[in-house]
Amino acid sequence: MKKIAFVSLLALAGLYSCQHHPIVYTNPEVDITAPEAAGIYFNGDTVHIEMTLSDEEALHEAYIYIRSDVDSFFTYEPYVHELQSFDVDTFWVVTGMTTGVSAFVTGVAHNHHDGVTILNVPITLIP
């Protein structure tokens, strides 16, 4: 009986000493430095897009858009797979605006742990 109690006590001590701490993964980071929020752009103007996408371990996918609620004006899908950081430096020339449009410059970053970060910068496009 004492042996069973001793073995049971050892087993319980073993179970509690092997606690597993959950692994916590963070979402990727998106830092948009250009354009500035509330920027106004006319037909023929250049919208400079500068941002940094990063993740502690590795990025999986990334998307950069300029879009309104009803239309997409610019799309860029850089290859970022397995990179810890990626700097975006690109542009789009405003064309075809016939009315004023509220739009967003959007940066989207995915990592390998289903973490997603989306950052929007509002801009206005005017004919």
mmCIF file with all atom_site columns, N, CA and C in Angstrom, residues 18-26 57:
data_model
loop_
_atom_site.group_PDB
_atom_site.id
_atom_site.type_symbol
_atom_site.label_atom_id
_atom_site.label_alt_id
_atom_site.label_comp_id
_atom_site.label_asym_id
_atom_site.label_entity_id
_atom_site.label_seq_id
_atom_site.pdbx_PDB_ins_code
_atom_site.Cartn_x
_atom_site.Cartn_y
_atom_site.Cartn_z
_atom_site.occupancy
_atom_site.B_iso_or_equiv
_atom_site.pdbx_formal_charge
_atom_site.auth_seq_id
_atom_site.auth_comp_id
_atom_site.auth_asym_id
_atom_site.auth_atom_id
_atom_site.pdbx_PDB_model_num
ATOM 1  N N  . CYS A 1 18 ? 6.019 18.750 -15.564 1.00 0.00 ? 18 CYS A N  1
ATOM 2  C CA . CYS A 1 18 ? 6.091 18.795 -17.028 1.00 0.00 ? 18 CYS A CA 1
ATOM 3  C C  . CYS A 1 18 ? 5.025 19.710 -17.611 1.00 0.00 ? 18 CYS A C  1
ATOM 4  N N  . GLN A 1 19 ? 4.732 20.795 -16.933 1.00 0.00 ? 19 GLN A N  1
ATOM 5  C CA . GLN A 1 19 ? 3.733 21.710 -17.466 1.00 0.00 ? 19 GLN A CA 1
ATOM 6  C C  . GLN A 1 19 ? 4.233 22.292 -18.783 1.00 0.00 ? 19 GLN A C  1
ATOM 7  N N  . HIS A 1 20 ? 3.329 22.404 -19.723 1.00 0.00 ? 20 HIS A N  1
ATOM 8  C CA . HIS A 1 20 ? 3.667 22.968 -21.022 1.00 0.00 ? 20 HIS A CA 1
ATOM 9  C C  . HIS A 1 20 ? 3.155 24.400 -21.070 1.00 0.00 ? 20 HIS A C  1
ATOM 10 N N  . HIS A 1 21 ? 4.044 25.282 -21.421 1.00 0.00 ? 21 HIS A N  1
ATOM 11 C CA . HIS A 1 21 ? 3.646 26.674 -21.587 1.00 0.00 ? 21 HIS A CA 1
ATOM 12 C C  . HIS A 1 21 ? 3.239 26.873 -23.039 1.00 0.00 ? 21 HIS A C  1
ATOM 13 N N  . PRO A 1 22 ? 2.075 27.470 -23.245 1.00 0.00 ? 22 PRO A N  1
ATOM 14 C CA . PRO A 1 22 ? 1.631 27.638 -24.631 1.00 0.00 ? 22 PRO A CA 1
ATOM 15 C C  . PRO A 1 22 ? 2.553 28.581 -25.394 1.00 0.00 ? 22 PRO A C  1
ATOM 16 N N  . ILE A 1 23 ? 2.750 28.274 -26.656 1.00 0.00 ? 23 ILE A N  1
ATOM 17 C CA . ILE A 1 23 ? 3.550 29.126 -27.521 1.00 0.00 ? 23 ILE A CA 1
ATOM 18 C C  . ILE A 1 23 ? 2.631 30.231 -28.034 1.00 0.00 ? 23 ILE A C  1
ATOM 19 N N  . VAL A 1 24 ? 3.045 31.449 -27.836 1.00 0.00 ? 24 VAL A N  1
ATOM 20 C CA . VAL A 1 24 ? 2.248 32.595 -28.263 1.00 0.00 ? 24 VAL A CA 1
ATOM 21 C C  . VAL A 1 24 ? 2.923 33.214 -29.482 1.00 0.00 ? 24 VAL A C  1
ATOM 22 N N  . TYR A 1 25 ? 2.190 33.243 -30.575 1.00 0.00 ? 25 TYR A N  1
ATOM 23 C CA . TYR A 1 25 ? 2.706 33.845 -31.801 1.00 0.00 ? 25 TYR A CA 1
ATOM 24 C C  . TYR A 1 25 ? 2.118 35.239 -31.945 1.00 0.00 ? 25 TYR A C  1
ATOM 25 N N  . THR A 1 26 ? 2.922 36.168 -32.402 1.00 0.00 ? 26 THR A N  1
ATOM 26 C CA . THR A 1 26 ? 2.441 37.529 -32.609 1.00 0.00 ? 26 THR A CA 1
ATOM 27 C C  . THR A 1 26 ? 2.058 37.717 -34.071 1.00 0.00 ? 26 THR A C  1
ATOM 28 N N  . GLU A 1 57 ? 9.273 35.774 -36.964 1.00 0.00 ? 57 GLU A N  1
ATOM 29 C CA . GLU A 1 57 ? 9.806 34.533 -37.536 1.00 0.00 ? 57 GLU A CA 1
ATOM 30 C C  . GLU A 1 57 ? 9.949 34.640 -39.048 1.00 0.00 ? 57 GLU A C  1
#
